[in-house]
Coordinates of C-alpha atoms in Angstrom, one line a residue:
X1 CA 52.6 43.8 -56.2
X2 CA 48.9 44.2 -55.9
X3 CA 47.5 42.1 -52.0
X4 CA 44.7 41.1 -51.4
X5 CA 43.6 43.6 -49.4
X6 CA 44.0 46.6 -52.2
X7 CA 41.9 44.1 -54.5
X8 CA 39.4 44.4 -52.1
X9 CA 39.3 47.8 -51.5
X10 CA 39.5 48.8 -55.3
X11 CA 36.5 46.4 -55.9
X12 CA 34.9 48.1 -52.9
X13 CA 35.5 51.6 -54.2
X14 CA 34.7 50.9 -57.3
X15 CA 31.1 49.8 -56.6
X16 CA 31.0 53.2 -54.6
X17 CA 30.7 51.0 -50.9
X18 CA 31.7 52.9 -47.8
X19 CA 33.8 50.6 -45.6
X20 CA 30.7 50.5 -43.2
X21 CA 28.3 49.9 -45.9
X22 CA 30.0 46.8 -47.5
X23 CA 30.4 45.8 -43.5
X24 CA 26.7 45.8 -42.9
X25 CA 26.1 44.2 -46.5
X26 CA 28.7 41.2 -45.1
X27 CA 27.3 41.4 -41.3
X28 CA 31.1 42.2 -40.1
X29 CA 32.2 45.4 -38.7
X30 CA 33.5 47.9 -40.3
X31 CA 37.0 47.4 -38.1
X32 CA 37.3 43.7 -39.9
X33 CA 36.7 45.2 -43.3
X34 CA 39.5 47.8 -42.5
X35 CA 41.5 45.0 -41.0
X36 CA 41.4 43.1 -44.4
X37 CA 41.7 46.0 -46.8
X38 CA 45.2 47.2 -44.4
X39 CA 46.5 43.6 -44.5
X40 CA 46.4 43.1 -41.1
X41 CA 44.3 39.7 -41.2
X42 CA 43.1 37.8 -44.1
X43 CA 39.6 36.6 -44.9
X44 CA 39.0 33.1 -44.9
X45 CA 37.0 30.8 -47.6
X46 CA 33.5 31.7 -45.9
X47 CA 34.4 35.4 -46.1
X48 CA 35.8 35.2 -49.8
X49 CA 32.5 33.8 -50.7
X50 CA 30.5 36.6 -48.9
X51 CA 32.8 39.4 -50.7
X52 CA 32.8 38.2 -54.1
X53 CA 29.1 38.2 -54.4
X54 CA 28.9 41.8 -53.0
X55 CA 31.6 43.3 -55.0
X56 CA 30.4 41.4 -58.0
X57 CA 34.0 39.8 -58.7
X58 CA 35.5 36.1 -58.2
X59 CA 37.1 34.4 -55.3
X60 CA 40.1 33.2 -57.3
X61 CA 40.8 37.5 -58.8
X62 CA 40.4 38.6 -54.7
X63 CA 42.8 36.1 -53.9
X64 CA 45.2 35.8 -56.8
X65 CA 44.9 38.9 -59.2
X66 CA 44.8 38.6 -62.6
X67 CA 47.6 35.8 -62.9
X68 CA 48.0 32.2 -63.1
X69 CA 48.8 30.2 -60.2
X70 CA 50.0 26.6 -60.4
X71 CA 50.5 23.5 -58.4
X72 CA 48.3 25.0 -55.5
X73 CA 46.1 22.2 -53.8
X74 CA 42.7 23.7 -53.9
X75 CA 39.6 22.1 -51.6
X76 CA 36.9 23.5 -49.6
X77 CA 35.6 21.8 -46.5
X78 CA 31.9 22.2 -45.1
X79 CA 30.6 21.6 -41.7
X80 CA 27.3 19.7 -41.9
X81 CA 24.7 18.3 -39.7
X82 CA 23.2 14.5 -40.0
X83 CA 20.4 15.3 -42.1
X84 CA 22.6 17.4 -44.5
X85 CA 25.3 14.6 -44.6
X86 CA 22.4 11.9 -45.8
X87 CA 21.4 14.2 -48.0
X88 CA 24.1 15.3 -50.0
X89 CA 25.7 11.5 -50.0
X90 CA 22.6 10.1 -51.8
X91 CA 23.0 13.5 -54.7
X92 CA 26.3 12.7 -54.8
X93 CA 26.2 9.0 -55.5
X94 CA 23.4 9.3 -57.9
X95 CA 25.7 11.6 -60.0
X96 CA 29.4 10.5 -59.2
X97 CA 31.2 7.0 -58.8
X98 CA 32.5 6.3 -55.7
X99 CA 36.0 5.5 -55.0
X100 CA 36.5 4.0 -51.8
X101 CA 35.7 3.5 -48.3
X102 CA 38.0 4.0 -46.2
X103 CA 39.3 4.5 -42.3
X104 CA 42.1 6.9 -41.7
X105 CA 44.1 7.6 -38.5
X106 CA 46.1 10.7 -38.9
X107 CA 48.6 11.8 -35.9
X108 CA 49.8 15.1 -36.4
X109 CA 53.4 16.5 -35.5
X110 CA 54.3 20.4 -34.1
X111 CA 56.4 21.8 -37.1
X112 CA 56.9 25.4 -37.9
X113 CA 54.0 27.5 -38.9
X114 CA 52.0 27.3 -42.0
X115 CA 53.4 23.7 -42.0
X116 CA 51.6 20.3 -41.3
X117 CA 53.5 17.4 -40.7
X118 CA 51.8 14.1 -40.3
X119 CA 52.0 10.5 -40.5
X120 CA 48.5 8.6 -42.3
X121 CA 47.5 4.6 -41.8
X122 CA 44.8 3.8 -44.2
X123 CA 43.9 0.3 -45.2
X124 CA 47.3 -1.6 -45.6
X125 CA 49.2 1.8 -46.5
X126 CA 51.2 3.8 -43.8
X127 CA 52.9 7.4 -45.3
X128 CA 54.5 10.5 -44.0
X129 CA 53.6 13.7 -45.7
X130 CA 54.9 17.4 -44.9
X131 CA 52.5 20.4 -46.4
X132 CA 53.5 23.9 -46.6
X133 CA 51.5 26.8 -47.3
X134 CA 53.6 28.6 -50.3
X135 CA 51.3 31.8 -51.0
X136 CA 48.1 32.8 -49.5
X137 CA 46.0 29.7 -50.2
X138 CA 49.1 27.5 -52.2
X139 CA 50.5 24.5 -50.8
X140 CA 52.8 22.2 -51.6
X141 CA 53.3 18.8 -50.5
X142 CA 55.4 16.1 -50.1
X143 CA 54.9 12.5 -49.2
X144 CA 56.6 9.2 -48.3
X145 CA 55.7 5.7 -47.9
X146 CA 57.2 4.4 -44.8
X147 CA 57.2 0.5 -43.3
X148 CA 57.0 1.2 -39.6
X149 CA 54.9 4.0 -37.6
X150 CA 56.5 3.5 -34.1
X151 CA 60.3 3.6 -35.6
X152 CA 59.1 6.7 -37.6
X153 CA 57.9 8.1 -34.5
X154 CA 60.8 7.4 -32.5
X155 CA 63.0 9.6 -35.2
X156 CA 60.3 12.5 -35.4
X157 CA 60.7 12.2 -31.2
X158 CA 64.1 12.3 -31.2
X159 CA 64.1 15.1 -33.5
X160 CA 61.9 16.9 -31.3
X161 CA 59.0 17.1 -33.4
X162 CA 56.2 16.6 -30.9
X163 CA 53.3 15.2 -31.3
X164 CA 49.9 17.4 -31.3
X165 CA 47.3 14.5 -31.0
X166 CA 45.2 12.1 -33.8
X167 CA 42.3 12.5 -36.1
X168 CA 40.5 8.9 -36.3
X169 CA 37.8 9.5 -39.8
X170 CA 35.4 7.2 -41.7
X171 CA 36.2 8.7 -45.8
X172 CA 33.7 8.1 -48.2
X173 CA 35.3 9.7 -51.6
X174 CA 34.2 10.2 -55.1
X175 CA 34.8 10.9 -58.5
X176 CA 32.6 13.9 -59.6
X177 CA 33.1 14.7 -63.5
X178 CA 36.6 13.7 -63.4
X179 CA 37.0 17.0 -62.1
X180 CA 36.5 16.9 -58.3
X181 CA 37.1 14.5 -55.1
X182 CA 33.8 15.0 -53.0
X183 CA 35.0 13.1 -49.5
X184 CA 32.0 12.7 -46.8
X185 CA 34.0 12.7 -43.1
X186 CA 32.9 11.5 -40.1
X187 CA 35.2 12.5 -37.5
X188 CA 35.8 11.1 -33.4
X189 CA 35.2 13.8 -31.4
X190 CA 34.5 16.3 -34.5
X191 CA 31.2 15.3 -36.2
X192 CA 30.1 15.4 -39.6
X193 CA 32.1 17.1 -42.7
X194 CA 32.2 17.0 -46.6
X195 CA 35.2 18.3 -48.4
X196 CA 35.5 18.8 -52.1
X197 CA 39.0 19.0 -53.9
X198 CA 40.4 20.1 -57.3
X199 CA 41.7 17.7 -59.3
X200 CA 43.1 19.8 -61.9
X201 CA 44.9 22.9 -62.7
X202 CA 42.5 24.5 -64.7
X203 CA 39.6 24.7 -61.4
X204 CA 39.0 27.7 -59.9
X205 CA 38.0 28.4 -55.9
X206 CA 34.9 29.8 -58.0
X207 CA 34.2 26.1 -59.7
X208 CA 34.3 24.5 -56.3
X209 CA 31.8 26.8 -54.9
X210 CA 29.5 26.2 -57.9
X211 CA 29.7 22.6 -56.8
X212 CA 28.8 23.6 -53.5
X213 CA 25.9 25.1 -54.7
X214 CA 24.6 22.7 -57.2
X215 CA 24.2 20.2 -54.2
X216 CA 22.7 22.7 -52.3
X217 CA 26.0 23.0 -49.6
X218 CA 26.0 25.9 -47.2
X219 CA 28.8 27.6 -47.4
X220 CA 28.6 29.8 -44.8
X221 CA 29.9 26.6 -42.8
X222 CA 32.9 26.2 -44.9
X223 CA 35.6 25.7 -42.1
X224 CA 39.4 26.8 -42.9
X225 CA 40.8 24.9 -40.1
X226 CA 41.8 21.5 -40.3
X227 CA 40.7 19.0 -38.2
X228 CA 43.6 18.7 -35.7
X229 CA 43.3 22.1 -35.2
X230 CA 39.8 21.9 -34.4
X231 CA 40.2 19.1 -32.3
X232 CA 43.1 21.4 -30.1
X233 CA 39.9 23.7 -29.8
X234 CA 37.9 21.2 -28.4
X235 CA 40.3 20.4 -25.8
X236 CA 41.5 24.0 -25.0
X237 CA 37.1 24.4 -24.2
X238 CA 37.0 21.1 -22.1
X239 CA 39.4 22.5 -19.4

């Protein structure tokens, strides 16, 4: 079966691109282009967005081939700064209808990788959810309503599943052409983020991008990571 990194490197070759001249084109090195192309590492979002335009193909064909992939959970998240943030709320509301307002607290559990375990309290609703990365960029996930954090807690303790701190986030979310969730975050400790999310099969990596660009989004800023792990980031600097 065709990776991702032979996609890459066909596209690459095909265009007639030296491994140093797509590097240059892309500002990486020529050892992270080789790195990619061997399957050693994997580009992220950002990167997908920088090679697609150079190699004149699609996100979704470097990441997926030529076939169909269902049930993944698709959604791009975007670092921005204040001004940005204002900005791009008042486009947004003047073209979407806005869902709620909301404050989350999220506290996240150590699982095994490519898993994320967490327990939510938003508004008057408390739920457990488990996400696992199938393929590449496919997750599934799973979710429960439960009646009591502490008791939940004390049975993920006593299972051993440890806890790896909590994301505390104003949400802002809208509808955007019944197609996309457009959430503005402000996060403790974290600063200021807007995540866009699929809402349907039939999107495409490429769509969301497109999005991206029609409110004029940087997505060179697009941040793989989620927030927890960020926030272990911020801690692992501060000592």
């Amino acid at each position: 079966m065709e990776t991702i990194g032979e996609r890459i490197k066909n596209a690459r070759k095909n265009l007639g691109y030296t491994q140093e001249s797509l590097a240059n084109m892309l500002y990486f090195s020529d050892k992270t282009i080789s790195s990619w192309e061997k399957n050693r590492t994997k580009p992220d979002i950002a990167s997908l967005c920088l090679l697609s335009e150079k190699l004149n193909t699609s996100i979704d064909y470097l990441l997926y081939g030529n076939k169909k992939v269902i049930n993944q959970e698709l959604e791009i998240k975007i670092k921005v700064n204040y001004d940005e943030y204002l900005r791009i709320l008042n486009d947004v509301k003047n073209n979407s209808k806005e869902i709620d307002k909301l404050k989350q607290v999220d506290e996240y559990f150590k699982t095994n990788n490519n898993m994320w375990l967490r327990i939510r309290e938003s508004k008057n609703s408390i739920v457990l959810s488990l996400k696992k990365l199938i393929n590449e960029n496919k997750f599934s996930k799973d979710i429960v309503t439960i009646d009591n954090k502490e008791s939940m807690k004390n049975i993920l303790t006593d299972l051993n599943y440890k806890s790896l701190g909590i994301i505390s986030k104003t949400r802002i979310i809208f509808n955007y052409q019944n197609d996309y969730e457009i959430s503005f975050d402000d996060v403790q400790d974290l600063g200021l983020f807007i995540e866009i999310k699929a809402k349907n099969q039939d999107i495409t990596y490429d769509d969301i991008i497109n999005v991206c660009k029609h409110f004029s989004m940087n997505t060179k800023n697009i941040e793989s990571e989620k927030y927890i792990e960020l926030k272990s980031h911020l801690w692992n600097d501060s000592f």
